[in-house]
mmCIF file of C-alpha atoms in Angstrom:
data_model
loop_
_atom_site.group_PDB
_atom_site.id
_atom_site.type_symbol
_atom_site.label_atom_id
_atom_site.label_comp_id
_atom_site.label_asym_id
_atom_site.label_seq_id
_atom_site.Cartn_x
_atom_site.Cartn_y
_atom_site.Cartn_z
ATOM 1 C CA MET A 191 124.247 118.215 99.119
ATOM 2 C CA GLY A 192 126.876 119.636 96.746
ATOM 3 C CA LYS A 193 128.375 122.986 97.620
ATOM 4 C CA HIS A 194 125.779 123.848 100.245
ATOM 5 C CA SER A 195 125.272 122.069 103.557
ATOM 6 C CA MET A 196 121.806 121.461 104.952
ATOM 7 C CA ARG A 197 122.531 123.918 107.761
ATOM 8 C CA SER A 198 123.504 126.733 105.388
ATOM 9 C CA LEU A 199 120.347 126.146 103.322
ATOM 10 C CA PHE A 200 118.166 126.405 106.427
ATOM 11 C CA VAL A 201 119.969 129.574 107.518
ATOM 12 C CA LEU A 202 119.461 131.101 104.080
ATOM 13 C CA PHE A 203 115.791 130.052 104.063
ATOM 14 C CA PHE A 204 115.188 131.826 107.372
ATOM 15 C CA LYS A 205 116.913 134.934 106.014
ATOM 16 C CA TYR A 206 114.565 134.855 103.013
ATOM 17 C CA SER A 207 111.644 134.388 105.421
ATOM 18 C CA ASN A 208 112.783 137.351 107.490
ATOM 19 C CA MET A 209 112.945 139.518 104.374
ATOM 20 C CA ASN A 210 109.440 138.432 103.365
ATOM 21 C CA LEU A 211 108.150 139.204 106.835
ATOM 22 C CA LYS A 212 109.714 142.684 106.768
ATOM 23 C CA LEU A 213 108.062 143.336 103.402
ATOM 24 C CA ALA A 214 104.725 142.176 104.789
ATOM 25 C CA LEU A 215 105.073 144.438 107.844
ATOM 26 C CA GLU A 216 106.129 147.479 105.820
ATOM 27 C CA TYR A 217 102.480 148.307 105.196
ATOM 28 C CA LYS A 218 100.848 146.815 108.304
ATOM 29 C CA LEU A 219 97.391 148.322 107.819
ATOM 30 C CA ASN A 220 97.182 147.284 104.186
ATOM 31 C CA ARG A 221 98.309 143.721 104.934
ATOM 32 C CA SER A 222 95.927 143.506 107.876
ATOM 33 C CA LEU A 223 93.002 144.629 105.737
ATOM 34 C CA ILE A 224 93.899 142.084 103.035
ATOM 35 C CA ALA A 225 94.051 139.293 105.637
ATOM 36 C CA LEU A 226 90.698 140.442 107.027
ATOM 37 C CA ALA A 227 89.212 140.527 103.522
ATOM 38 C CA ILE A 228 90.416 136.968 102.844
ATOM 39 C CA PHE A 229 88.973 135.827 106.169
ATOM 40 C CA CYS A 230 85.593 137.462 105.462
ATOM 41 C CA ARG A 231 85.480 136.118 101.886
ATOM 42 C CA GLU A 232 86.094 132.551 102.986
ATOM 43 C CA MET A 233 83.801 132.788 106.002
ATOM 44 C CA ILE A 234 80.928 133.811 103.728
ATOM 45 C CA GLY A 235 81.136 130.411 102.044
ATOM 46 C CA VAL A 236 81.256 128.704 105.438
ATOM 47 C CA VAL A 237 78.240 130.646 106.689
ATOM 48 C CA VAL A 238 76.259 129.828 103.527
ATOM 49 C CA MET A 239 77.003 126.123 104.029
ATOM 50 C CA PHE A 240 76.048 126.418 107.697
ATOM 51 C CA LEU A 241 72.695 128.070 106.875
ATOM 52 C CA ILE A 242 71.913 125.420 104.261
ATOM 53 C CA LEU A 243 72.663 122.641 106.722
ATOM 54 C CA LEU A 244 70.495 124.309 109.362
ATOM 55 C CA ARG A 245 67.536 123.893 107.006
ATOM 56 C CA PHE A 246 68.212 120.222 106.297
ATOM 57 C CA LEU A 247 69.893 119.208 109.599
ATOM 58 C CA HIS A 248 71.946 116.643 107.693
ATOM 59 C CA ILE A 249 72.626 115.668 104.094
ATOM 60 C CA ARG A 250 73.051 111.984 103.304
ATOM 61 C CA GLY A 251 74.021 111.303 106.888
ATOM 62 C CA TRP A 252 76.476 114.187 107.232
ATOM 63 C CA GLU A 253 75.608 116.632 110.017
ATOM 64 C CA ILE A 254 76.624 120.283 110.391
ATOM 65 C CA HIS A 255 79.719 119.814 112.524
ATOM 66 C CA GLU A 256 80.933 116.890 110.440
ATOM 67 C CA MET A 257 80.660 118.905 107.224
ATOM 68 C CA LEU A 258 82.500 121.832 108.775
ATOM 69 C CA PHE A 259 85.188 119.515 110.151
ATOM 70 C CA LEU A 260 85.660 118.238 106.588
ATOM 71 C CA TYR A 261 85.873 121.846 105.395
ATOM 72 C CA SER A 262 88.493 122.754 108.007
ATOM 73 C CA PHE A 263 91.085 120.515 106.318
ATOM 74 C CA LEU A 264 90.913 122.650 103.169
ATOM 75 C CA PHE A 265 91.635 125.894 104.966
ATOM 76 C CA LEU A 266 94.343 124.636 107.309
ATOM 77 C CA SER A 267 96.253 122.767 104.600
ATOM 78 C CA TYR A 268 95.940 125.708 102.190
ATOM 79 C CA SER A 269 97.248 128.113 104.845
ATOM 80 C CA LEU A 270 100.309 125.860 105.242
ATOM 81 C CA PHE A 271 100.657 125.737 101.472
ATOM 82 C CA VAL A 272 100.795 129.530 101.031
ATOM 83 C CA LEU A 273 103.195 129.754 103.975
ATOM 84 C CA LEU A 274 105.629 127.226 102.496
ATOM 85 C CA PHE A 275 104.948 127.131 98.748
ATOM 86 C CA ALA A 276 103.629 130.542 97.689
ATOM 87 C CA GLY A 277 106.546 130.761 95.255
ATOM 88 C CA ILE A 278 105.124 127.777 93.365
ATOM 89 C CA ARG A 279 101.672 129.392 93.374
ATOM 90 C CA ASP A 280 103.065 132.571 91.801
ATOM 91 C CA PHE A 281 105.537 130.880 89.472
ATOM 92 C CA ASP A 282 103.824 131.928 86.217
ATOM 93 C CA ASN A 283 104.191 135.585 87.258
ATOM 94 C CA MET A 284 107.869 134.921 87.945
ATOM 95 C CA VAL A 285 108.315 133.566 84.419
ATOM 96 C CA HIS A 286 106.262 136.334 82.785
ATOM 97 C CA SER A 287 108.153 139.113 84.588
ATOM 98 C CA GLY A 288 111.543 137.567 83.781
ATOM 99 C CA ASP A 289 112.471 137.085 87.450
ATOM 100 C CA PHE A 290 112.969 133.383 86.775
ATOM 101 C CA ASP A 291 115.872 134.247 84.441
ATOM 102 C CA ARG A 292 117.760 135.718 87.381
ATOM 103 C CA LEU A 293 117.340 132.527 89.403
ATOM 104 C CA LEU A 294 119.013 130.577 86.618
ATOM 105 C CA THR A 295 122.232 132.540 87.145
ATOM 106 C CA ARG A 296 122.493 131.792 90.870
ATOM 107 C CA PRO A 297 124.410 128.836 92.369
ATOM 108 C CA LEU A 298 121.449 127.523 94.384
ATOM 109 C CA GLY A 299 118.854 124.945 93.333
ATOM 110 C CA LEU A 300 115.993 126.433 91.332
ATOM 111 C CA MET A 301 113.184 124.842 93.351
ATOM 112 C CA TYR A 302 114.844 125.926 96.606
ATOM 113 C CA GLN A 303 115.017 129.526 95.350
ATOM 114 C CA ILE A 304 111.408 129.511 94.150
ATOM 115 C CA ILE A 305 110.097 128.184 97.464
ATOM 116 C CA SER A 306 112.282 130.536 99.529
ATOM 117 C CA ALA A 307 111.553 133.644 97.492
ATOM 118 C CA ARG A 308 107.890 134.022 98.400
ATOM 119 C CA ILE A 309 105.960 133.582 101.642
ATOM 120 C CA ASP A 310 102.392 134.882 101.714
ATOM 121 C CA PHE A 311 101.866 135.711 105.381
ATOM 122 C CA THR A 312 98.635 137.569 104.612
ATOM 123 C CA ALA A 313 96.897 134.606 102.962
ATOM 124 C CA THR A 314 98.332 132.286 105.617
ATOM 125 C CA ILE A 315 96.618 134.289 108.348
ATOM 126 C CA GLY A 316 93.369 134.790 106.404
ATOM 127 C CA HIS A 317 92.862 131.108 105.559
ATOM 128 C CA GLY A 318 94.507 129.799 108.714
ATOM 129 C CA VAL A 319 92.180 131.669 111.068
ATOM 130 C CA VAL A 320 89.144 130.285 109.206
ATOM 131 C CA GLY A 321 90.584 126.779 109.484
ATOM 132 C CA ILE A 322 91.343 127.167 113.191
ATOM 133 C CA VAL A 323 87.851 128.538 113.907
ATOM 134 C CA LEU A 324 86.252 125.589 112.096
ATOM 135 C CA PHE A 325 88.558 123.068 113.752
ATOM 136 C CA MET A 326 88.047 124.389 117.275
ATOM 137 C CA ASN A 327 84.261 124.415 116.828
ATOM 138 C CA THR A 328 83.999 120.908 115.383
ATOM 139 C CA ALA A 329 86.953 118.685 116.353
ATOM 140 C CA PHE A 330 85.688 118.181 119.903
ATOM 141 C CA SER A 331 82.000 117.776 119.028
ATOM 142 C CA VAL A 332 82.091 114.963 116.465
ATOM 143 C CA GLY A 333 83.205 112.171 118.780
ATOM 144 C CA ILE A 334 86.945 112.126 118.022
ATOM 145 C CA GLU A 335 89.307 110.863 120.705
ATOM 146 C CA TRP A 336 92.408 113.029 120.379
ATOM 147 C CA ASN A 337 95.007 110.523 121.523
ATOM 148 C CA TRP A 338 98.570 110.618 120.230
ATOM 149 C CA GLN A 339 97.813 108.300 117.281
ATOM 150 C CA ASN A 340 94.943 110.438 116.026
ATOM 151 C CA SER A 341 96.893 113.632 116.635
ATOM 152 C CA LEU A 342 99.883 112.263 114.700
ATOM 153 C CA TYR A 343 97.618 111.156 111.847
ATOM 154 C CA TYR A 344 96.043 114.627 111.747
ATOM 155 C CA VAL A 345 99.432 116.334 111.460
ATOM 156 C CA LEU A 346 100.601 113.929 108.738
ATOM 157 C CA ALA A 347 97.315 114.405 106.851
ATOM 158 C CA LEU A 348 97.743 118.188 106.922
ATOM 159 C CA ILE A 349 101.323 117.886 105.665
ATOM 160 C CA GLY A 350 100.265 115.451 102.940
ATOM 161 C CA GLY A 351 97.367 117.690 101.916
ATOM 162 C CA THR A 352 99.716 120.656 101.761
ATOM 163 C CA ILE A 353 102.114 118.785 99.468
ATOM 164 C CA ILE A 354 99.242 117.620 97.232
ATOM 165 C CA GLN A 355 98.157 121.224 96.739
ATOM 166 C CA ALA A 356 101.757 122.266 96.085
ATOM 167 C CA SER A 357 101.956 119.511 93.464
ATOM 168 C CA LEU A 358 98.783 120.683 91.705
ATOM 169 C CA PHE A 359 100.080 124.263 91.575
ATOM 170 C CA LEU A 360 103.451 123.010 90.374
ATOM 171 C CA LEU A 361 101.661 121.083 87.622
ATOM 172 C CA SER A 362 100.068 124.282 86.299
ATOM 173 C CA ALA A 363 103.422 126.060 86.798
ATOM 174 C CA CYS A 364 105.083 123.541 84.486
ATOM 175 C CA PHE A 365 103.047 124.832 81.560
ATOM 176 C CA SER A 366 104.446 128.333 82.159
ATOM 177 C CA PHE A 367 107.583 127.199 80.340
ATOM 178 C CA TRP A 368 105.558 126.855 77.148
ATOM 179 C CA ALA A 369 102.479 129.075 77.630
ATOM 180 C CA VAL A 370 103.988 131.713 80.017
ATOM 181 C CA LYS A 371 100.626 132.736 81.550
ATOM 182 C CA THR A 372 98.717 129.793 83.013
ATOM 183 C CA GLU A 373 96.222 131.452 85.336
ATOM 184 C CA ASN A 374 93.166 129.899 83.674
ATOM 185 C CA LEU A 375 94.743 126.445 83.738
ATOM 186 C CA ARG A 376 95.600 126.931 87.412
ATOM 187 C CA ASN A 377 92.001 127.860 88.173
ATOM 188 C CA LEU A 378 90.767 124.815 86.260
ATOM 189 C CA ILE A 379 93.118 122.375 87.955
ATOM 190 C CA PHE A 380 93.068 123.755 91.473
ATOM 191 C CA PHE A 381 90.318 126.160 92.489
ATOM 192 C CA ASN A 382 87.434 124.399 90.741
ATOM 193 C CA ALA A 383 88.524 121.073 92.233
ATOM 194 C CA ARG A 384 88.892 122.707 95.651
ATOM 195 C CA ARG A 385 85.367 124.087 95.421
ATOM 196 C CA ILE A 386 83.986 120.626 94.631
ATOM 197 C CA ALA A 387 86.055 119.062 97.416
ATOM 198 C CA GLY A 388 84.248 121.211 99.981
ATOM 199 C CA TYR A 389 81.526 118.560 100.072
ATOM 200 C CA PRO A 390 81.824 114.825 100.812
ATOM 201 C CA LEU A 391 83.056 112.716 97.926
ATOM 202 C CA SER A 392 80.093 110.362 98.338
ATOM 203 C CA PHE A 393 77.745 113.187 97.246
ATOM 204 C CA TYR A 394 79.023 113.025 93.671
ATOM 205 C CA PRO A 395 78.562 110.619 90.764
ATOM 206 C CA VAL A 396 81.221 107.984 90.116
ATOM 207 C CA PHE A 397 82.931 110.054 87.407
ATOM 208 C CA ILE A 398 83.584 112.968 89.805
ATOM 209 C CA GLN A 399 84.684 110.562 92.527
ATOM 210 C CA LYS A 400 87.290 108.969 90.265
ATOM 211 C CA LEU A 401 88.435 112.415 89.082
ATOM 212 C CA LEU A 402 89.066 113.547 92.664
ATOM 213 C CA ILE A 403 90.827 110.301 93.582
ATOM 214 C CA PHE A 404 92.960 109.467 90.536
ATOM 215 C CA VAL A 405 93.316 112.649 88.413
ATOM 216 C CA ILE A 406 93.139 115.694 90.702
ATOM 217 C CA PRO A 407 93.429 113.916 94.067
ATOM 218 C CA PHE A 408 91.768 116.527 96.255
ATOM 219 C CA SER A 409 89.864 113.779 98.071
ATOM 220 C CA PHE A 410 93.127 112.996 99.883
ATOM 221 C CA VAL A 411 93.367 116.599 101.118
ATOM 222 C CA ASN A 412 90.166 116.549 103.154
ATOM 223 C CA TYR A 413 87.681 113.748 102.464
ATOM 224 C CA PHE A 414 89.733 110.667 103.302
ATOM 225 C CA PRO A 415 91.460 112.309 106.305
ATOM 226 C CA ALA A 416 88.036 113.329 107.626
ATOM 227 C CA GLN A 417 86.765 109.797 106.941
ATOM 228 C CA TYR A 418 89.569 108.394 109.089
ATOM 229 C CA PHE A 419 88.018 110.181 112.063
ATOM 230 C CA LEU A 420 84.307 110.117 111.193
ATOM 231 C CA ARG A 421 83.843 106.768 109.356
ATOM 232 C CA LYS A 422 80.706 108.048 107.615
ATOM 233 C CA ASP A 423 80.820 105.959 104.455
ATOM 234 C CA GLY A 424 82.173 102.494 103.779
ATOM 235 C CA SER A 425 81.826 102.533 99.984
ATOM 236 C CA PHE A 426 85.502 103.384 99.393
ATOM 237 C CA TRP A 427 88.561 101.219 99.945
ATOM 238 C CA GLU A 428 89.701 101.713 103.550
ATOM 239 C CA GLY A 429 93.328 101.935 102.446
ATOM 240 C CA TYR A 430 92.613 105.364 100.965
ATOM 241 C CA LEU A 431 92.315 106.724 104.508
ATOM 242 C CA TYR A 432 96.047 106.216 105.089
ATOM 243 C CA LEU A 433 97.464 107.332 101.748
ATOM 244 C CA THR A 434 97.433 111.132 101.957
ATOM 245 C CA PRO A 435 101.185 111.529 102.750
ATOM 246 C CA VAL A 436 102.063 108.857 100.167
ATOM 247 C CA VAL A 437 99.917 110.478 97.461
ATOM 248 C CA GLY A 438 101.467 113.860 98.287
ATOM 249 C CA ALA A 439 105.050 112.594 98.048
ATOM 250 C CA LEU A 440 104.447 110.535 94.888
ATOM 251 C CA LEU A 441 102.522 113.287 93.111
ATOM 252 C CA PHE A 442 105.145 115.902 93.921
ATOM 253 C CA TYR A 443 107.912 113.614 92.651
ATOM 254 C CA LEU A 444 106.125 112.941 89.348
ATOM 255 C CA VAL A 445 105.254 116.596 88.761
ATOM 256 C CA PHE A 446 108.793 117.614 89.700
ATOM 257 C CA LEU A 447 110.099 115.396 86.885
ATOM 258 C CA LEU A 448 107.824 117.266 84.462
ATOM 259 C CA TRP A 449 109.032 120.566 85.916
ATOM 260 C CA LYS A 450 112.675 119.598 85.304
ATOM 261 C CA LEU A 451 111.749 118.794 81.701
ATOM 262 C CA GLY A 452 110.200 122.244 81.394
ATOM 263 C CA VAL A 453 113.332 123.900 82.799
ATOM 264 C CA ARG A 454 115.466 122.167 80.153
ATOM 265 C CA SER A 455 113.206 123.428 77.365
ATOM 266 C CA TYR A 456 112.787 126.950 78.797
ATOM 267 C CA THR A 457 113.636 129.994 76.684
ATOM 268 C CA SER A 458 113.590 133.455 78.228
ATOM 269 C CA THR A 459 110.533 135.685 77.827
ATOM 270 C CA GLY A 460 112.866 138.645 77.342
ATOM 271 C CA ASN A 461 111.304 140.595 80.210
ATOM 272 C CA SER A 462 114.243 140.402 82.596
ATOM 273 C CA VAL A 463 115.504 143.580 84.219
ATOM 274 C CA TYR A 464 118.914 143.112 85.800
#
């Protein structure tokens, strides 16, 4: 652990969190309206899907509640991501503004500082409420027995899905060391894949399936965890259903190695204000 004990790092993290919370509460009405706007924006997509499914009753064997249960994984895991890893999401802005230069002068680990520096409570609430609404309206109507094994799997799948999304954002963040602004790359890697992942993997041609399994593994965020409970399609290797935490840990480790390479080659943007 070096100079800092685990306990002191946790204490410091909670102090950072408290500061972020105070900033969020400084303009309560504004933050509340932003959270409401995020909720309404995401619910529009859910309602559109719901209305489409009402017309067709089911698509390739997937019924309304099953599709929405699949969708709930995206919102709940993303809400955890912006609660824990919003600093990674906003890393390119940190580099562009020169704030990253200040982190380099501090005696704490860089990744620890980046994660601790930013917590997006507004987006957490906006996405989290959508996820909870979907979960509560589907999890008990699709035939799932919520025993301790299934409950434990669900928690581990959410954690794994959160880490996978953190890894994908960290991957786009790595290119900030060379390109500074990587917003378009981030949208390409993450948000487009997330949009596709809103529907079952079996809907897509083989090329898209392999892309979402082996290249941008969003299928492990929602499809395979949902498959563990629903068992709708047997065309994929059953082992995939249990790999979400493993994929998350392995992907984060590999991307972190690339990130460390980027740190070593980093040169300041010259925008720092001390």
